[in-house]
PDB file of C-alpha atoms in Angstrom:
ATOM      1  CA  MET A 163     136.750  33.736  45.343  1.00  0.00           C
ATOM      2  CA  ILE A 164     132.760  35.143  45.158  1.00  0.00           C
ATOM      3  CA  PRO A 165     130.853  32.282  46.957  1.00  0.00           C
ATOM      4  CA  TYR A 166     127.638  31.560  45.560  1.00  0.00           C
ATOM      5  CA  SER A 167     124.635  33.738  46.925  1.00  0.00           C
ATOM      6  CA  THR A 168     121.282  35.436  46.424  1.00  0.00           C
ATOM      7  CA  GLU A 169     123.604  38.130  45.123  1.00  0.00           C
ATOM      8  CA  TYR A 170     125.756  36.244  42.981  1.00  0.00           C
ATOM      9  CA  PRO A 171     123.933  32.998  41.947  1.00  0.00           C
ATOM     10  CA  TYR A 172     126.049  31.718  39.669  1.00  0.00           C
ATOM     11  CA  HIS A 173     129.244  29.554  39.942  1.00  0.00           C
ATOM     12  CA  VAL A 174     132.657  29.663  38.110  1.00  0.00           C
ATOM     13  CA  GLN A 175     134.533  27.062  36.695  1.00  0.00           C
ATOM     14  CA  ILE A 176     138.412  27.949  36.008  1.00  0.00           C
ATOM     15  CA  HIS A 177     139.896  25.675  32.537  1.00  0.00           C
ATOM     16  CA  ARG A 178     143.179  25.301  31.163  1.00  0.00           C
ATOM     17  CA  ASP A 179     141.941  23.128  28.696  1.00  0.00           C
ATOM     18  CA  THR A 180     141.857  24.881  24.368  1.00  0.00           C
ATOM     19  CA  PHE A 181     139.473  22.463  22.611  1.00  0.00           C
ATOM     20  CA  SER A 182     138.097  25.010  20.512  1.00  0.00           C
ATOM     21  CA  TYR A 183     138.444  28.683  20.774  1.00  0.00           C
ATOM     22  CA  GLY A 184     137.126  30.688  17.669  1.00  0.00           C
ATOM     23  CA  GLU A 185     139.424  31.416  15.046  1.00  0.00           C
ATOM     24  CA  VAL A 186     142.441  29.863  16.874  1.00  0.00           C
ATOM     25  CA  GLY A 187     141.284  26.731  17.629  1.00  0.00           C
ATOM     26  CA  SER A 188     143.451  23.969  18.726  1.00  0.00           C
ATOM     27  CA  LYS A 189     146.656  25.941  17.391  1.00  0.00           C
ATOM     28  CA  ALA A 190     146.021  27.978  20.701  1.00  0.00           C
ATOM     29  CA  ASP A 191     148.807  27.288  23.218  1.00  0.00           C
ATOM     30  CA  SER A 192     147.257  25.779  26.580  1.00  0.00           C
ATOM     31  CA  ARG A 193     150.074  27.354  28.721  1.00  0.00           C
ATOM     32  CA  THR A 194     148.808  30.598  27.651  1.00  0.00           C
ATOM     33  CA  VAL A 195     145.143  29.992  27.915  1.00  0.00           C
ATOM     34  CA  VAL A 196     142.426  30.235  30.868  1.00  0.00           C
ATOM     35  CA  ASP A 197     138.839  29.289  30.206  1.00  0.00           C
ATOM     36  CA  LEU A 198     136.396  30.910  32.602  1.00  0.00           C
ATOM     37  CA  ARG A 199     132.984  28.924  32.377  1.00  0.00           C
ATOM     38  CA  TYR A 200     130.182  31.028  34.353  1.00  0.00           C
ATOM     39  CA  PHE A 201     126.689  28.634  35.116  1.00  0.00           C
ATOM     40  CA  GLY A 202     123.975  30.253  36.412  1.00  0.00           C
ATOM     41  CA  LYS A 203     120.806  29.321  38.279  1.00  0.00           C
ATOM     42  CA  GLN A 204     117.768  28.292  36.654  1.00  0.00           C
ATOM     43  CA  GLN A 205     114.656  27.381  37.555  1.00  0.00           C
ATOM     44  CA  ILE A 206     113.644  23.151  37.432  1.00  0.00           C
ATOM     45  CA  PRO A 207     110.184  22.019  36.801  1.00  0.00           C
ATOM     46  CA  LYS A 208     108.687  19.373  38.901  1.00  0.00           C
ATOM     47  CA  ASP A 209     108.116  17.195  35.901  1.00  0.00           C
ATOM     48  CA  ASN A 210     112.120  16.883  35.185  1.00  0.00           C
ATOM     49  CA  ARG A 211     112.954  13.509  35.768  1.00  0.00           C
ATOM     50  CA  VAL A 212     115.568  10.774  34.740  1.00  0.00           C
ATOM     51  CA  PRO A 213     113.771   7.351  35.310  1.00  0.00           C
ATOM     52  CA  VAL A 214     114.944   4.087  34.788  1.00  0.00           C
ATOM     53  CA  SER A 215     113.068   0.391  34.684  1.00  0.00           C
ATOM     54  CA  PHE A 216     114.355  -2.236  37.509  1.00  0.00           C
ATOM     55  CA  GLY A 217     113.518  -5.996  36.813  1.00  0.00           C
ATOM     56  CA  ASP A 218     110.383  -6.158  35.076  1.00  0.00           C
ATOM     57  CA  GLU A 219     108.624  -2.830  36.037  1.00  0.00           C
ATOM     58  CA  HIS A 220     108.657  -0.181  33.524  1.00  0.00           C
ATOM     59  CA  VAL A 221     108.016   3.761  34.309  1.00  0.00           C
ATOM     60  CA  ARG A 222     106.660   5.912  31.785  1.00  0.00           C
ATOM     61  CA  GLY A 223     108.715   6.243  28.816  1.00  0.00           C
ATOM     62  CA  TRP A 224     110.751   3.239  29.364  1.00  0.00           C
ATOM     63  CA  GLN A 225     111.926   1.181  26.126  1.00  0.00           C
ATOM     64  CA  PRO A 226     112.617  -2.396  27.534  1.00  0.00           C
ATOM     65  CA  GLY A 227     115.675  -3.849  26.205  1.00  0.00           C
ATOM     66  CA  ILE A 228     117.524  -1.079  25.869  1.00  0.00           C
ATOM     67  CA  SER A 229     120.556  -1.412  27.445  1.00  0.00           C
ATOM     68  CA  ASP A 230     124.738  -0.133  26.932  1.00  0.00           C
ATOM     69  CA  ILE A 231     127.275  -2.643  26.025  1.00  0.00           C
ATOM     70  CA  TYR A 232     128.089  -3.308  29.780  1.00  0.00           C
ATOM     71  CA  GLY A 233     124.591  -4.126  30.192  1.00  0.00           C
ATOM     72  CA  MET A 234     123.469  -0.708  32.260  1.00  0.00           C
ATOM     73  CA  LEU A 235     119.982   0.200  31.993  1.00  0.00           C
ATOM     74  CA  GLN A 236     119.342   3.183  29.699  1.00  0.00           C
ATOM     75  CA  PRO A 237     118.335   6.292  31.985  1.00  0.00           C
ATOM     76  CA  THR A 238     115.576   8.358  29.422  1.00  0.00           C
ATOM     77  CA  PHE A 239     116.466  12.188  30.366  1.00  0.00           C
ATOM     78  CA  TYR A 240     113.110  14.457  30.373  1.00  0.00           C
ATOM     79  CA  VAL A 241     114.247  17.844  30.842  1.00  0.00           C
ATOM     80  CA  THR A 242     112.321  21.069  29.924  1.00  0.00           C
ATOM     81  CA  GLY A 243     113.265  24.962  31.239  1.00  0.00           C
ATOM     82  CA  SER A 244     110.933  26.741  32.415  1.00  0.00           C
ATOM     83  CA  GLU A 245     108.751  29.652  30.854  1.00  0.00           C
ATOM     84  CA  GLU A 246     111.044  32.350  32.764  1.00  0.00           C
ATOM     85  CA  ASP A 247     114.247  30.322  31.806  1.00  0.00           C
ATOM     86  CA  HIS A 248     113.193  30.185  28.279  1.00  0.00           C
ATOM     87  CA  ILE A 249     112.393  34.165  27.879  1.00  0.00           C
ATOM     88  CA  LEU A 250     115.701  35.263  29.859  1.00  0.00           C
ATOM     89  CA  THR A 251     117.899  32.417  27.510  1.00  0.00           C
ATOM     90  CA  THR A 252     116.709  33.408  24.109  1.00  0.00           C
ATOM     91  CA  SER A 253     116.823  36.869  24.967  1.00  0.00           C
ATOM     92  CA  MET A 254     119.802  36.544  26.136  1.00  0.00           C
ATOM     93  CA  LEU A 255     121.690  34.868  22.636  1.00  0.00           C
ATOM     94  CA  SER A 256     120.528  38.142  21.003  1.00  0.00           C
ATOM     95  CA  PRO A 257     123.397  41.055  21.554  1.00  0.00           C
ATOM     96  CA  ALA A 258     120.703  44.082  21.580  1.00  0.00           C
ATOM     97  CA  TYR A 259     119.623  42.244  24.567  1.00  0.00           C
ATOM     98  CA  PHE A 260     122.594  43.788  26.600  1.00  0.00           C
ATOM     99  CA  TYR A 261     121.760  47.389  24.956  1.00  0.00           C
ATOM    100  CA  TYR A 262     117.929  47.213  25.306  1.00  0.00           C
ATOM    101  CA  GLY A 263     117.186  44.317  28.368  1.00  0.00           C
ATOM    102  CA  SER A 264     116.431  44.919  32.016  1.00  0.00           C
ATOM    103  CA  PRO A 265     119.181  44.577  33.921  1.00  0.00           C
ATOM    104  CA  THR A 266     119.101  40.581  35.094  1.00  0.00           C
ATOM    105  CA  VAL A 267     121.281  38.307  37.159  1.00  0.00           C
ATOM    106  CA  PHE A 268     122.306  36.868  33.570  1.00  0.00           C
ATOM    107  CA  CYS A 269     123.819  40.616  32.637  1.00  0.00           C
ATOM    108  CA  ARG A 270     125.405  40.751  36.084  1.00  0.00           C
ATOM    109  CA  MET A 271     127.209  37.428  35.578  1.00  0.00           C
ATOM    110  CA  MET A 272     127.911  38.450  31.687  1.00  0.00           C
ATOM    111  CA  ALA A 273     129.482  41.907  33.447  1.00  0.00           C
ATOM    112  CA  ASP A 274     131.367  39.912  36.209  1.00  0.00           C
ATOM    113  CA  MET A 275     132.759  37.275  33.602  1.00  0.00           C
ATOM    114  CA  THR A 276     134.190  40.285  31.103  1.00  0.00           C
ATOM    115  CA  ALA A 277     135.513  42.338  33.965  1.00  0.00           C
ATOM    116  CA  VAL A 278     137.475  39.390  35.521  1.00  0.00           C
ATOM    117  CA  ALA A 279     138.357  37.647  31.951  1.00  0.00           C
ATOM    118  CA  ASN A 280     139.178  42.040  30.914  1.00  0.00           C
ATOM    119  CA  ILE A 281     141.804  41.842  33.697  1.00  0.00           C
ATOM    120  CA  MET A 282     143.349  38.438  33.063  1.00  0.00           C
ATOM    121  CA  GLY A 283     144.431  39.616  29.433  1.00  0.00           C
ATOM    122  CA  ALA A 284     142.792  39.677  25.813  1.00  0.00           C
ATOM    123  CA  PHE A 285     140.663  37.775  24.424  1.00  0.00           C
ATOM    124  CA  LEU A 286     141.350  35.231  21.798  1.00  0.00           C
ATOM    125  CA  PRO A 287     140.443  36.326  18.020  1.00  0.00           C
ATOM    126  CA  GLY A 288     136.924  34.646  17.883  1.00  0.00           C
ATOM    127  CA  SER A 289     136.353  34.128  21.172  1.00  0.00           C
ATOM    128  CA  LEU A 290     134.467  36.708  22.855  1.00  0.00           C
ATOM    129  CA  PRO A 291     132.375  36.326  26.260  1.00  0.00           C
ATOM    130  CA  GLN A 292     128.998  34.715  25.207  1.00  0.00           C
ATOM    131  CA  PHE A 293     125.786  32.716  26.293  1.00  0.00           C
ATOM    132  CA  MET A 294     125.902  29.490  25.093  1.00  0.00           C
ATOM    133  CA  GLU A 295     122.782  27.721  24.213  1.00  0.00           C
ATOM    134  CA  PRO A 296     120.788  26.110  26.697  1.00  0.00           C
ATOM    135  CA  GLY A 297     122.283  22.511  26.968  1.00  0.00           C
ATOM    136  CA  LEU A 298     125.004  22.852  25.000  1.00  0.00           C
ATOM    137  CA  ALA A 299     127.163  22.786  27.723  1.00  0.00           C
ATOM    138  CA  LEU A 300     125.614  19.606  29.356  1.00  0.00           C
ATOM    139  CA  HIS A 301     124.606  20.929  32.508  1.00  0.00           C
ATOM    140  CA  ILE A 302     121.195  21.428  32.281  1.00  0.00           C
ATOM    141  CA  THR A 303     119.700  20.075  35.492  1.00  0.00           C
ATOM    142  CA  GLY A 304     120.553  17.389  38.017  1.00  0.00           C
ATOM    143  CA  THR A 305     119.152  14.444  38.349  1.00  0.00           C
ATOM    144  CA  THR A 306     118.446  13.994  42.116  1.00  0.00           C
ATOM    145  CA  ARG A 307     115.242  16.018  43.571  1.00  0.00           C
ATOM    146  CA  ILE A 308     116.315  18.001  46.770  1.00  0.00           C
ATOM    147  CA  GLY A 309     113.665  18.906  49.429  1.00  0.00           C
ATOM    148  CA  LYS A 310     112.197  18.498  52.857  1.00  0.00           C
ATOM    149  CA  ASP A 311     108.945  16.030  51.860  1.00  0.00           C
ATOM    150  CA  LYS A 312     110.206  12.834  51.185  1.00  0.00           C
ATOM    151  CA  ASN A 313     107.214  12.382  48.904  1.00  0.00           C
ATOM    152  CA  ASP A 314     108.575  14.455  46.144  1.00  0.00           C
ATOM    153  CA  SER A 315     112.377  14.820  46.869  1.00  0.00           C
ATOM    154  CA  VAL A 316     114.844  12.216  47.276  1.00  0.00           C
ATOM    155  CA  ALA A 317     117.424  13.684  49.314  1.00  0.00           C
ATOM    156  CA  ASP A 318     117.455  17.003  51.949  1.00  0.00           C
ATOM    157  CA  GLU A 319     119.182  20.112  51.552  1.00  0.00           C
ATOM    158  CA  PHE A 320     122.259  18.398  52.649  1.00  0.00           C
ATOM    159  CA  SER A 321     121.594  15.611  49.758  1.00  0.00           C
ATOM    160  CA  VAL A 322     121.119  13.137  52.393  1.00  0.00           C
ATOM    161  CA  VAL A 323     118.739  10.771  50.971  1.00  0.00           C
ATOM    162  CA  HIS A 324     115.606  10.473  52.671  1.00  0.00           C
ATOM    163  CA  GLY A 325     114.720   7.614  55.042  1.00  0.00           C
ATOM    164  CA  TYR A 326     119.058   6.985  56.177  1.00  0.00           C
ATOM    165  CA  GLN A 327     121.568   8.373  57.883  1.00  0.00           C
ATOM    166  CA  ASN A 328     124.843   7.570  56.184  1.00  0.00           C
ATOM    167  CA  LEU A 329     123.700   7.813  52.377  1.00  0.00           C
ATOM    168  CA  TRP A 330     124.471  10.753  50.329  1.00  0.00           C
ATOM    169  CA  VAL A 331     124.087  11.447  46.647  1.00  0.00           C
ATOM    170  CA  GLY A 332     125.464  14.116  44.435  1.00  0.00           C
TER     171      GLY A 332
END
C-alpha cells in the first residue's frame, strides 16, 4: 500500500466492475477485470461552495421553490478549478504532454498506475490508461471547508465541526 503523502499526493480506488471498458464494453467478464482509478490532488479556490437555503433565507444563487420529489432543498454547486489545475489538466489530456511536458505529480501518478496495471495483466482493447476530463468522475471537490479558522471553514483538520466536540463531517 502507498499511503497518501507529499511524495505520493494521490489515492487509488480498486474496482471490479465492468461498466464500459473500451471496445469490450459490457461483454467483459467481471471476474477477470480489475479497474484502477487514481485521483490526484487539486487546488481548491475559496469561492467553491454548495449553498442551500433554510426557510425564507436566500443564499446568493439560490432559486426558491426548487426541490426534489422528496421535498429536499436543491443544492447549487459553484465549483471552478484553479489556474494551475486548468493548465495541468488540459496539458495532461494531450498525449504529447508525456513526451514533452515536465515531470509532475500527474506524470508520476500515470507512471505508477501503468506500472501496477502492467504487473497485474494486459489492458482490455481500447481501454489504455488515460486521464479523464476534469469532473467526469464527479470527484471535483468536497463540500466541507476544512481549516483552523471558524470564520472561513466549517471543520478542523480532523473533520470536527468548529464549536462542537462530538460532531464530525466527511
